[in-house]
Short mmCIF file of C-alpha atoms in Angstrom, two decimals:
data_model
loop_
_atom_site.label_atom_id
_atom_site.label_comp_id
_atom_site.label_asym_id
_atom_site.label_seq_id
_atom_site.Cartn_x
_atom_site.Cartn_y
_atom_site.Cartn_z
CA MET A 1 -156.06 50.26 189.77
CA ILE A 2 -157.16 53.48 189.82
CA LYS A 3 -156.60 53.79 185.92
CA SER A 4 -158.17 50.68 185.54
CA ILE A 5 -161.19 52.00 187.32
CA TRP A 6 -161.25 55.04 185.32
CA LEU A 7 -161.24 51.97 182.33
CA LYS A 8 -163.98 49.98 183.60
CA GLU A 9 -165.94 53.67 183.56
CA TYR A 10 -164.86 54.45 180.08
CA ILE A 11 -165.88 51.63 178.89
CA LYS A 12 -169.67 51.83 180.83
CA LEU A 13 -169.88 55.46 180.00
CA LYS A 14 -168.42 55.74 176.38
CA LYS A 15 -171.45 56.18 174.68
CA ILE A 16 -173.30 58.11 177.12
CA LEU A 17 -169.45 60.33 176.95
CA ILE A 18 -169.83 60.57 172.82
CA ILE A 19 -172.89 61.51 173.01
CA LEU A 20 -172.85 64.04 176.21
CA LEU A 21 -169.85 65.59 173.91
CA LEU A 22 -172.06 66.04 171.12
CA ILE A 23 -174.51 67.96 172.53
CA HIS A 24 -171.95 70.24 174.71
CA MET A 25 -170.74 71.00 170.56
CA VAL A 26 -174.20 71.58 169.12
CA VAL A 27 -175.19 74.15 171.56
CA ALA A 28 -171.09 75.97 171.00
CA LEU A 29 -172.57 75.18 167.10
CA TYR A 30 -176.05 76.71 168.16
CA TYR A 31 -174.58 79.94 169.84
CA PHE A 32 -172.39 80.49 166.78
CA ILE A 33 -174.90 80.51 164.23
CA THR A 34 -178.00 81.91 166.54
CA LEU A 35 -175.52 84.81 167.00
CA ARG A 36 -174.22 85.38 163.47
CA GLY A 37 -177.49 85.34 162.49
CA GLY A 38 -178.71 88.38 164.94
CA PHE A 39 -175.87 90.15 164.30
CA GLU A 40 -176.78 90.24 160.82
CA MET A 41 -179.95 92.06 161.56
CA VAL A 42 -179.16 93.98 164.21
CA THR A 43 -176.43 96.21 164.52
CA PRO A 44 -173.13 94.95 166.96
CA VAL A 45 -173.84 98.14 169.71
CA GLN A 46 -177.57 97.40 170.69
CA ILE A 47 -177.02 93.75 171.21
CA TRP A 48 -173.81 94.96 173.35
CA LEU A 49 -175.75 97.59 175.36
CA ASP A 50 -178.22 95.35 175.72
CA ILE A 51 -176.14 92.29 176.87
CA VAL A 52 -174.57 95.27 179.51
CA ALA A 53 -177.87 96.77 180.35
CA LYS A 54 -179.78 94.58 181.42
CA ASN A 55 -176.78 91.88 183.18
CA SER A 56 -177.87 88.81 180.74
CA ILE A 57 -176.04 85.93 179.86
CA TYR A 58 -175.96 84.85 176.25
CA PHE A 59 -174.80 82.09 176.84
CA TYR A 60 -177.27 80.87 179.46
CA ARG A 61 -178.28 77.89 178.01
CA TYR A 62 -174.95 75.86 178.87
CA GLU A 63 -176.36 76.08 182.60
CA VAL A 64 -178.87 73.54 181.29
CA VAL A 65 -177.06 71.83 179.34
CA PHE A 66 -174.16 71.57 182.57
CA TYR A 67 -177.13 70.33 184.89
CA GLY A 68 -178.46 67.64 182.40
CA THR A 69 -175.29 66.62 181.95
CA ALA A 70 -174.07 65.79 185.74
CA ILE A 71 -177.50 64.03 186.05
CA ALA A 72 -176.85 61.98 183.68
CA LEU A 73 -173.22 60.77 184.50
CA GLY A 74 -174.19 60.53 187.62
CA VAL A 75 -177.47 58.46 186.90
CA PHE A 76 -175.56 56.22 184.05
CA GLN A 77 -172.31 55.45 186.17
CA PHE A 78 -174.01 54.42 189.13
CA LEU A 79 -177.19 52.54 188.15
CA PRO A 80 -174.95 49.80 186.46
CA GLU A 81 -173.94 49.04 189.86
CA VAL A 82 -176.61 48.95 191.56
CA ILE A 83 -179.77 47.30 189.45
CA LYS A 84 -177.32 43.91 189.74
CA ARG A 85 -175.42 45.13 192.51
CA CYS A 86 -171.86 45.03 190.99
CA PHE A 87 -171.30 47.82 193.09
CA ARG A 88 -170.41 44.86 195.71
CA ILE A 89 -167.99 43.12 193.28
CA SER A 90 -166.08 46.59 192.45
CA CYS A 91 -166.19 46.67 196.24
CA HIS A 92 -164.15 42.44 196.44
CA LEU A 93 -161.53 43.68 194.24
CA PRO A 94 -158.37 44.03 196.12
CA MET A 95 -158.40 48.04 196.76
CA ASN A 96 -159.13 49.98 199.59
CA GLU A 97 -162.92 50.86 198.59
CA TYR A 98 -162.67 54.55 199.55
CA LEU A 99 -159.82 54.48 196.99
CA MET A 100 -162.25 52.32 194.35
CA THR A 101 -165.47 54.98 195.34
CA ALA A 102 -162.99 58.09 195.12
CA SER A 103 -161.72 56.90 191.64
CA MET A 104 -165.24 56.28 190.44
CA ILE A 105 -166.37 59.60 191.00
CA SER A 106 -163.20 61.48 189.91
CA PHE A 107 -163.57 59.95 186.14
CA SER A 108 -167.06 62.08 186.05
CA ILE A 109 -165.83 65.28 187.55
CA LEU A 110 -162.61 64.60 185.05
CA PHE A 111 -165.00 64.48 182.72
CA LEU A 112 -166.87 67.59 183.52
CA THR A 113 -163.85 69.42 183.21
CA LEU A 114 -163.05 68.26 180.38
CA LEU A 115 -166.40 70.11 179.00
CA LEU A 116 -165.59 72.45 180.62
CA VAL A 117 -162.49 73.75 179.49
CA ILE A 118 -163.76 72.37 175.92
CA ASP A 119 -167.05 74.98 175.65
CA THR A 120 -165.12 77.15 177.41
CA VAL A 121 -162.96 77.72 174.82
CA LEU A 122 -165.69 77.21 172.29
CA ILE A 123 -168.23 79.52 172.99
CA SER A 124 -165.07 81.89 174.67
CA VAL A 125 -163.68 81.41 170.19
CA VAL A 126 -167.44 82.14 169.36
CA SER A 127 -167.94 85.46 171.33
CA SER A 128 -164.48 87.15 170.50
CA LEU A 129 -166.29 87.49 166.98
CA PHE A 130 -168.95 88.99 167.76
CA PHE A 131 -168.25 90.66 171.03
CA PRO A 132 -166.07 93.13 172.71
CA TYR A 133 -163.06 91.76 175.53
CA ASP A 134 -165.15 93.08 178.31
CA ILE A 135 -168.48 91.36 177.45
CA TYR A 136 -166.75 88.18 176.70
CA SER A 137 -164.11 87.85 179.61
CA LEU A 138 -166.74 87.33 181.57
CA ILE A 139 -166.80 83.67 180.58
CA PRO A 140 -164.77 81.56 182.33
CA LYS A 141 -165.95 82.83 185.62
CA VAL A 142 -169.58 81.86 185.02
CA MET A 143 -168.35 78.72 183.48
CA LEU A 144 -166.34 78.00 186.13
CA TYR A 145 -169.12 78.51 188.37
CA TRP A 146 -172.12 76.25 186.70
CA TYR A 147 -169.15 73.77 186.14
CA LEU A 148 -169.11 74.19 189.88
CA GLU A 149 -172.08 73.58 190.58
CA SER A 150 -173.05 70.21 187.61
CA VAL A 151 -170.13 68.56 189.88
CA LEU A 152 -172.80 69.21 192.94
CA VAL A 153 -175.42 68.26 190.57
CA TYR A 154 -173.30 65.12 189.64
CA MET A 155 -172.58 64.27 193.51
CA ILE A 156 -176.45 64.80 194.02
CA ALA A 157 -177.48 61.81 191.28
CA SER A 158 -175.11 59.62 192.02
CA ILE A 159 -175.44 59.72 195.88
CA LEU A 160 -179.58 59.58 195.51
CA THR A 161 -179.37 56.57 192.54
CA LEU A 162 -176.83 54.52 195.05
CA GLU A 163 -178.65 54.70 198.47
CA PRO A 164 -180.10 51.53 199.04
CA LEU A 165 -182.42 52.70 200.35
CA TRP A 166 -186.14 54.18 199.36
CA LYS A 167 -187.17 56.04 202.22
CA ASN A 168 -183.65 57.56 202.89
CA LYS A 169 -183.20 58.60 198.60
CA ILE A 170 -186.65 60.34 199.75
CA LYS A 171 -185.06 61.62 203.13
CA ILE A 172 -181.75 63.07 200.98
CA ALA A 173 -183.99 64.54 198.07
CA VAL A 174 -185.81 66.87 200.56
CA LEU A 175 -183.21 67.78 202.58
CA ILE A 176 -180.80 68.72 198.86
CA VAL A 177 -184.01 70.25 197.68
CA GLY A 178 -183.15 73.01 201.07
CA ILE A 179 -180.04 73.35 201.33
CA VAL A 180 -179.89 73.76 196.85
CA THR A 181 -182.91 76.47 197.35
CA LEU A 182 -180.44 78.03 200.10
CA ILE A 183 -177.95 79.34 198.32
CA ASP A 184 -179.42 79.38 194.46
CA VAL A 185 -178.71 82.65 193.03
CA THR A 186 -179.95 84.50 190.25
CA VAL A 187 -177.61 87.64 189.97
CA TYR A 188 -175.20 87.75 186.99
CA LYS A 189 -173.01 84.21 188.99
CA THR A 190 -169.34 86.12 188.64
CA ASP A 191 -169.07 87.59 191.98
CA ILE A 192 -165.48 85.78 193.09
CA TYR A 193 -167.78 84.91 196.91
CA TYR A 194 -170.61 83.14 194.77
CA LEU A 195 -167.00 81.00 193.77
CA PHE A 196 -165.79 79.85 197.16
CA ILE A 197 -169.21 79.19 198.45
CA ILE A 198 -170.03 76.58 195.72
CA MET A 199 -166.61 75.69 194.97
CA ALA A 200 -167.04 74.87 199.60
CA ILE A 201 -169.77 73.21 199.30
CA VAL A 202 -168.87 70.74 196.26
CA ILE A 203 -166.08 69.87 198.80
CA ILE A 204 -168.43 69.37 201.36
CA SER A 205 -170.52 67.17 199.27
CA ILE A 206 -168.03 64.88 197.51
CA PRO A 207 -167.51 62.73 200.95
CA ILE A 208 -171.57 62.07 201.29
CA ILE A 209 -170.76 59.45 198.40
CA TYR A 210 -169.35 57.02 200.96
CA TYR A 211 -172.60 57.41 203.27
CA PRO A 212 -174.79 55.22 200.97
CA ALA A 213 -171.64 53.40 198.66
CA ILE A 214 -170.66 51.67 202.11
CA ARG A 215 -174.14 51.16 203.20
CA PHE A 216 -174.59 49.42 199.60
CA ARG A 217 -170.92 47.66 200.43
CA LYS A 218 -172.31 46.49 204.24
CA GLY A 219 -175.35 45.13 202.94
CA VAL A 220 -178.08 47.57 203.82
CA MET A 221 -181.55 46.47 201.80
CA MET B 1 -141.24 26.99 220.82
CA SER B 2 -144.86 26.16 218.53
CA ILE B 3 -145.28 27.85 215.19
CA ASN B 4 -149.18 27.47 215.45
CA ILE B 5 -150.06 27.39 211.16
CA SER B 6 -154.25 27.07 210.52
CA ASN B 7 -155.36 24.71 208.69
CA LYS B 8 -158.81 26.93 208.77
CA ILE B 9 -158.96 29.12 205.35
CA ILE B 10 -163.15 29.97 206.65
CA SER B 11 -163.86 29.60 210.49
CA VAL B 12 -167.85 31.15 211.81
CA GLU B 13 -168.66 31.23 215.46
CA ASP B 14 -172.17 30.96 216.61
CA LEU B 15 -173.03 33.92 213.72
CA GLU B 16 -176.14 35.63 214.85
CA HIS B 17 -178.47 37.67 212.78
CA THR B 18 -181.40 39.54 213.24
CA TYR B 19 -183.69 41.69 210.75
CA GLY B 20 -186.42 43.59 212.52
CA SER B 21 -187.46 41.32 214.37
CA ASN B 22 -187.12 38.52 212.65
CA LYS B 23 -183.76 36.44 213.92
CA VAL B 24 -182.41 34.48 210.49
CA LEU B 25 -179.79 33.08 212.44
CA HIS B 26 -179.37 30.99 215.67
CA GLY B 27 -175.92 30.61 215.91
CA ILE B 28 -174.24 29.08 213.13
CA ASN B 29 -170.56 27.37 213.80
CA LEU B 30 -168.85 25.86 210.56
CA SER B 31 -165.13 25.88 209.50
CA VAL B 32 -162.85 25.17 205.76
CA ASP B 33 -160.20 23.25 205.53
CA LYS B 34 -157.67 24.32 203.43
CA GLY B 35 -157.81 22.01 200.17
CA LYS B 36 -161.89 21.32 200.38
CA VAL B 37 -164.70 21.60 198.65
CA PHE B 38 -168.13 22.97 201.00
CA GLY B 39 -171.26 23.56 200.57
CA LEU B 40 -173.92 25.73 202.61
CA LEU B 41 -177.24 24.38 201.82
CA GLY B 42 -180.32 24.96 202.63
CA LYS B 43 -183.55 25.98 201.17
CA ASN B 44 -185.15 29.34 200.52
CA GLY B 45 -184.85 31.59 203.30
CA ALA B 46 -183.40 29.65 205.63
CA GLY B 47 -180.58 31.70 205.93
CA LYS B 48 -178.26 30.81 203.52
CA THR B 49 -177.65 33.96 201.58
CA THR B 50 -177.29 36.04 205.08
CA THR B 51 -174.48 33.60 206.19
CA ILE B 52 -173.09 33.88 202.67
CA ASN B 53 -172.93 37.33 202.70
CA ILE B 54 -171.40 38.38 205.56
CA MET B 55 -168.97 35.54 205.07
CA MET B 56 -168.18 37.90 201.74
CA GLY B 57 -168.63 40.96 204.03
CA PHE B 58 -171.59 42.03 202.47
CA LEU B 59 -173.16 41.66 206.45
CA LYS B 60 -172.16 42.48 209.46
CA PRO B 61 -173.26 39.84 211.48
CA ASP B 62 -175.31 40.79 214.61
CA SER B 63 -173.45 38.41 216.75
CA GLY B 64 -170.68 35.80 217.13
CA ARG B 65 -167.11 35.61 214.02
CA CYS B 66 -166.55 34.96 211.01
CA LEU B 67 -162.96 34.57 209.55
CA ILE B 68 -161.71 34.62 206.68
CA PHE B 69 -157.39 33.70 206.52
CA ASP B 70 -157.56 34.63 209.73
CA GLU B 71 -159.37 38.09 209.19
CA ASN B 72 -162.49 39.51 210.15
CA SER B 73 -164.67 38.90 207.40
CA TYR B 74 -166.12 42.63 206.98
CA SER B 75 -163.01 44.22 206.68
CA LEU B 76 -161.02 42.05 205.13
CA SER B 77 -157.17 43.75 203.90
CA ASN B 78 -156.28 43.99 199.82
CA ASN B 79 -153.90 41.31 200.45
CA THR B 80 -156.85 38.63 201.73
CA LYS B 81 -159.59 39.96 199.44
CA SER B 82 -156.64 38.76 196.49
CA LYS B 83 -157.03 35.18 197.82
CA ILE B 84 -160.90 35.21 197.31
CA ALA B 85 -162.12 34.74 193.99
CA LEU B 86 -165.67 35.33 194.57
CA LEU B 87 -169.18 34.58 192.07
CA HIS B 88 -171.76 36.43 193.93
CA GLU B 89 -175.46 35.74 193.27
CA GLY B 90 -174.13 34.13 190.01
CA HIS B 91 -172.59 37.63 188.96
CA LEU B 92 -169.22 38.30 188.77
CA ALA B 93 -167.95 39.86 185.31
CA TYR B 94 -169.48 43.34 184.19
CA ASP B 95 -171.77 42.92 180.74
CA PHE B 96 -170.86 46.30 179.58
CA MET B 97 -167.82 44.64 179.12
CA SER B 98 -166.43 42.63 176.33
CA ILE B 99 -163.82 39.23 176.80
CA ASP B 100 -161.42 40.66 176.40
CA GLU B 101 -162.07 43.71 178.37
CA THR B 102 -162.87 41.88 181.41
CA GLU B 103 -159.10 40.18 181.12
CA GLN B 104 -157.71 43.60 180.88
CA PHE B 105 -159.55 45.11 183.77
CA TYR B 106 -159.03 41.89 186.34
CA GLN B 107 -155.80 40.99 185.28
CA SER B 108 -154.64 44.69 186.74
CA PHE B 109 -155.44 43.60 189.90
CA TYR B 110 -154.62 40.14 190.72
CA LYS B 111 -150.90 39.74 190.10
CA ALA B 112 -151.16 35.68 189.32
CA TRP B 113 -153.71 36.52 186.80
CA ASP B 114 -153.13 32.83 184.59
CA LYS B 115 -153.70 33.84 180.91
CA GLU B 116 -153.74 30.48 179.68
CA ILE B 117 -156.40 29.00 181.84
CA TYR B 118 -158.47 32.22 180.83
CA ALA B 119 -158.20 32.05 176.98
CA TYR B 120 -158.45 28.30 177.73
CA LEU B 121 -161.83 28.49 178.53
CA ILE B 122 -162.96 31.40 176.05
CA LYS B 123 -161.64 29.87 173.06
CA LYS B 124 -164.35 27.05 173.54
CA LEU B 125 -166.88 29.38 173.68
CA GLY B 126 -165.81 30.28 170.01
CA LEU B 127 -166.77 33.87 170.21
CA LYS B 128 -164.88 36.63 169.29
CA ARG B 129 -163.21 38.57 172.23
CA SER B 130 -164.59 41.51 171.28
CA HIS B 131 -167.75 40.00 171.79
CA LYS B 132 -170.13 42.50 174.94
CA ILE B 133 -170.68 40.05 177.89
CA LYS B 134 -174.25 41.85 177.67
CA ASN B 135 -175.01 39.92 174.31
CA MET B 136 -174.61 36.84 175.46
CA SER B 137 -176.83 33.93 176.57
CA CYS B 138 -176.57 32.84 179.94
CA GLY B 139 -174.12 29.68 179.50
CA GLN B 140 -171.72 31.38 177.85
CA ARG B 141 -171.88 33.95 180.40
CA SER B 142 -171.32 31.52 182.79
CA GLN B 143 -168.57 30.13 181.08
CA VAL B 144 -166.57 34.37 180.92
CA THR B 145 -167.17 33.90 184.52
CA LEU B 146 -165.41 30.53 185.23
CA ALA B 147 -162.76 32.05 183.17
CA VAL B 148 -162.38 35.01 185.19
CA LEU B 149 -162.02 33.12 188.61
CA MET B 150 -160.06 30.43 187.70
CA ALA B 151 -157.53 33.03 185.72
CA GLN B 152 -157.78 34.82 189.80
CA ASN B 153 -155.77 31.69 191.10
CA ALA B 154 -157.45 33.03 194.33
CA ASP B 155 -156.37 30.06 196.82
CA LEU B 156 -159.92 30.95 198.23
CA LEU B 157 -163.34 30.84 195.99
CA MET B 158 -166.88 31.88 196.17
CA LEU B 159 -169.59 31.25 194.74
CA ASP B 160 -172.56 32.36 195.00
CA ASP B 161 -175.69 30.73 193.28
CA PHE B 162 -173.35 29.77 190.37
CA SER B 163 -176.11 28.35 188.99
CA MET B 164 -178.36 31.12 188.74
CA GLY B 165 -180.03 31.15 185.64
CA LEU B 166 -177.70 27.41 183.65
CA ASP B 167 -179.47 24.69 182.33
CA ALA B 168 -178.78 21.16 183.44
CA GLY B 169 -176.00 21.22 180.43
CA TYR B 170 -174.14 24.47 181.18
CA ARG B 171 -174.47 22.95 184.90
CA ARG B 172 -172.42 20.32 184.41
CA LEU B 173 -169.93 22.16 182.07
CA PHE B 174 -169.40 24.44 185.12
CA LEU B 175 -168.99 21.81 187.59
CA ASP B 176 -166.79 19.37 185.18
CA ASN B 177 -164.05 22.72 184.49
CA LEU B 178 -164.16 23.80 188.24
CA ASN B 179 -163.49 19.75 189.45
CA ASP B 180 -160.90 19.55 187.09
CA TYR B 181 -159.03 23.47 187.94
CA VAL B 182 -159.59 23.01 191.87
CA GLN B 183 -158.21 19.27 192.27
CA LYS B 184 -155.00 19.95 190.09
CA ARG B 185 -154.51 23.25 191.82
CA GLU B 186 -154.99 22.08 195.73
CA LYS B 187 -157.83 25.50 196.15
CA THR B 188 -160.00 25.44 198.77
CA VAL B 189 -163.98 26.31 198.18
CA LEU B 190 -167.57 26.91 199.21
CA VAL B 191 -170.32 26.60 197.28
CA THR B 192 -173.60 27.20 197.56
CA THR B 193 -176.43 26.76 195.40
CA HIS B 194 -179.93 26.13 195.18
CA ILE B 195 -180.02 22.72 193.22
CA VAL B 196 -178.60 20.02 194.80
CA GLN B 197 -177.73 17.63 193.14
CA ASP B 198 -175.67 19.63 191.45
CA ILE B 199 -172.93 20.12 194.20
CA GLU B 200 -173.52 16.30 195.31
CA ARG B 201 -170.79 14.91 192.76
CA PHE B 202 -168.46 18.36 193.89
CA VAL B 203 -168.46 18.90 197.40
CA ASP B 204 -165.78 16.90 200.07
CA GLU B 205 -168.69 18.50 203.33
CA ALA B 206 -171.57 19.97 203.77
CA ILE B 207 -173.14 22.30 206.12
CA LEU B 208 -177.51 21.92 206.22
CA ILE B 209 -179.17 25.12 207.52
CA ASP B 210 -182.82 25.59 207.92
CA LYS B 211 -184.80 28.02 210.40
CA GLY B 212 -181.36 29.42 210.45
CA ARG B 213 -180.12 26.60 212.13
CA VAL B 214 -177.42 24.16 211.66
CA ILE B 215 -179.15 20.83 210.97
CA VAL B 216 -176.60 18.29 210.03
CA SER B 217 -173.25 19.14 209.06
CA GLY B 218 -170.12 16.49 207.86
CA LYS B 219 -168.83 14.49 205.01
CA ILE B 220 -171.13 14.44 201.87
CA ASN B 221 -172.12 11.13 202.08
CA ASN B 222 -172.16 11.19 205.45
CA LEU B 223 -175.21 13.62 205.42
CA GLY B 224 -177.89 11.81 204.99
CA ASP B 225 -176.54 9.21 208.17
CA GLY B 226 -179.57 7.19 209.19
CA LEU B 227 -182.39 7.86 207.07
CA HIS B 228 -183.10 5.21 204.70
CA GLY B 229 -185.41 5.52 200.95
CA TYR B 230 -188.61 2.69 200.82
CA ARG B 231 -190.33 2.74 197.46
CA ILE B 232 -194.07 1.73 197.88
CA ASN B 233 -196.19 0.45 195.10
CA LEU B 234 -198.86 3.00 194.15
CA ASP B 235 -201.82 0.83 194.97
CA VAL B 236 -200.92 1.02 198.77
CA ASP B 237 -202.91 2.94 200.70
CA ILE B 238 -199.93 4.88 202.81
CA GLN B 239 -201.28 7.94 204.27
CA LEU B 240 -200.99 6.27 207.64
CA LEU B 241 -197.18 6.20 207.86
CA ASN B 242 -197.44 10.25 208.24
CA ASN B 243 -199.07 10.08 212.06
CA TYR B 244 -195.05 7.87 212.03
CA THR B 245 -192.89 10.80 213.02
CA GLU B 246 -189.63 8.50 212.35
CA ILE B 247 -191.30 9.59 208.37
CA LYS B 248 -189.16 12.02 207.10
CA ASP B 249 -191.14 12.51 203.72
CA ILE B 250 -193.07 10.63 200.97
CA SER B 251 -192.61 11.58 198.13
CA THR B 252 -194.98 9.92 194.68
CA ASN B 253 -193.18 9.58 191.14
CA ASN B 254 -194.83 7.88 188.40
CA ARG B 255 -194.24 4.31 189.83
CA CYS B 256 -194.82 4.37 193.12
CA TYR B 257 -194.04 5.81 196.12
CA GLU B 258 -190.73 7.01 198.12
CA VAL B 259 -190.38 6.89 201.52
CA ILE B 260 -187.85 7.95 203.53
CA THR B 261 -187.40 7.42 207.43
CA TYR B 262 -184.89 6.88 210.04
CA ILE B 263 -186.04 2.83 210.42
CA LYS B 264 -183.32 0.17 209.70
CA PRO B 265 -183.59 -2.37 206.83
CA VAL B 266 -184.01 -5.57 209.43
CA GLU B 267 -186.58 -3.29 211.51
CA ALA B 268 -188.49 -2.60 207.70
CA ASP B 269 -190.95 -5.03 207.69
CA ILE B 270 -192.13 -5.09 210.78
CA PHE B 271 -192.26 -1.71 211.07
CA PHE B 272 -194.42 -1.26 207.58
CA SER B 273 -196.57 -4.18 208.58
CA LYS B 274 -197.97 -2.69 212.33
CA ALA B 275 -197.86 0.58 210.58
CA LEU B 276 -200.49 -0.26 207.11
CA SER B 277 -201.76 -3.23 209.40
CA LYS B 278 -200.51 -5.80 206.71
CA LYS B 279 -197.96 -6.88 204.82
CA ILE B 280 -196.40 -5.29 201.98
CA ASP B 281 -193.36 -5.29 199.11
CA TYR B 282 -191.06 -2.50 198.56
CA GLU B 283 -187.71 -2.15 197.59
CA TYR B 284 -184.73 0.03 199.79
CA PHE B 285 -183.57 2.19 197.46
CA ASN B 286 -179.97 4.69 197.74
CA LEU B 287 -181.21 8.11 198.80
CA THR B 288 -179.46 10.94 196.89
CA LEU B 289 -178.06 14.19 198.96
CA GLU B 290 -181.57 15.64 197.66
CA ASP B 291 -183.62 12.94 198.93
CA THR B 292 -181.70 13.75 201.87
CA PHE B 293 -182.16 17.58 201.53
CA ILE B 294 -186.38 16.84 201.10
CA ALA B 295 -186.33 14.72 204.20
CA LEU B 296 -183.98 16.65 206.69
CA THR B 297 -185.92 20.28 205.43
CA GLY B 298 -189.39 19.12 204.53
CA LYS B 299 -190.80 20.22 201.08
CA TYR B 300 -192.47 23.66 202.25
#
């Protein structure tokens, strides 16, 4: 039954998934071209020193791409369910409602995980052509941080889309903005400490989806 | 030792519900027996949608209880859900799916899925199985909806507003197919629609609710018991009839007035003569379900 829910989600999101996958590929290509161009103009050591000295992440655009992907998934996955109240039909399927909702969420989280793997491999391969190991070895950790943040963003987008009452949507949004402001860090996000914090927040955020989901199913309109 | 085998598929007792300060249900009672086709009728705002939402488990009543297959409708088990084919506000199929994908999706949830009946109804559409539901007309969608409903082979069909967006032909087609299926397989059906005349030929029993209260219930042919219809020529001034509580409705068409009243045919001569202060010609006519509906709930 979980597979059937995944099939439904795949059919619903097929076009969006392909577009998102292409965007991630294009970003990888962009970095390859940009880096190649940069290294043709400046000596590699200058660029490496610049990165180390400024503690900067040269593939920082992936952060925004991940967030955009998460928002698109949350909105395009749950909006069709909300518009015609199809979510209620899904809840009437002979399957536990909590499991059904979890199956829907897990589909998108799995897709984000797939993107994490693809992006990490791609950017690592591209980076390995231009950077020493010490620099590009940080990629998995940084990408993991952004991935976890994107899961959180996906949960927020899903909760807000599924929430039946506008008043509650605003309340939840304000609450979330407050929490995110508190936890947002601007440092080089590879510290294991931050990874654990964001992982804990993601785990806490997942069951919150049941708040709007069950209320939607039970007729809070 | 006695074994109590309940024949009741749906049992609703003293259902009450309030939205804010607006009480919309004032103690609704109804029961649907196995194998019956039951109609839930009422005007917009009568409490019909609230009642059906409670029955479908989409709303928890303030008080009273609603049992479906002896289980609380608000917390049905998966086994009981699999025995109910549900059409909610005219929607059933996900419009982003194709005909084939719809079948693939639903049959994984319903063990008794009937591939033959699905194929039979879909074939009538004359569309490719890869055709997306969102690209179909309302009528074509209703055919897919019906195919999904029937193929589930559920014991109970709950059809909320099946006629939404359908023209007369498709409504008739929907009911003809459904009627045949229900009769042959002895299914229990609960149906709601705002087009009353559609279900006259389809339901066995019905309940009519207005302002959250049951106005009348019983066999479909008996709902209008006590009410009589009289046609009076347009050239007669019948304004005075509006003063009589026995008169339940006066409608006008391009040929005559149609008066619906509790006055029996044997008393009609005397009544009309007295009420209009003159002897008039009139003609008795049999009431349709819609006439009864209007007479009992009013036009407003």
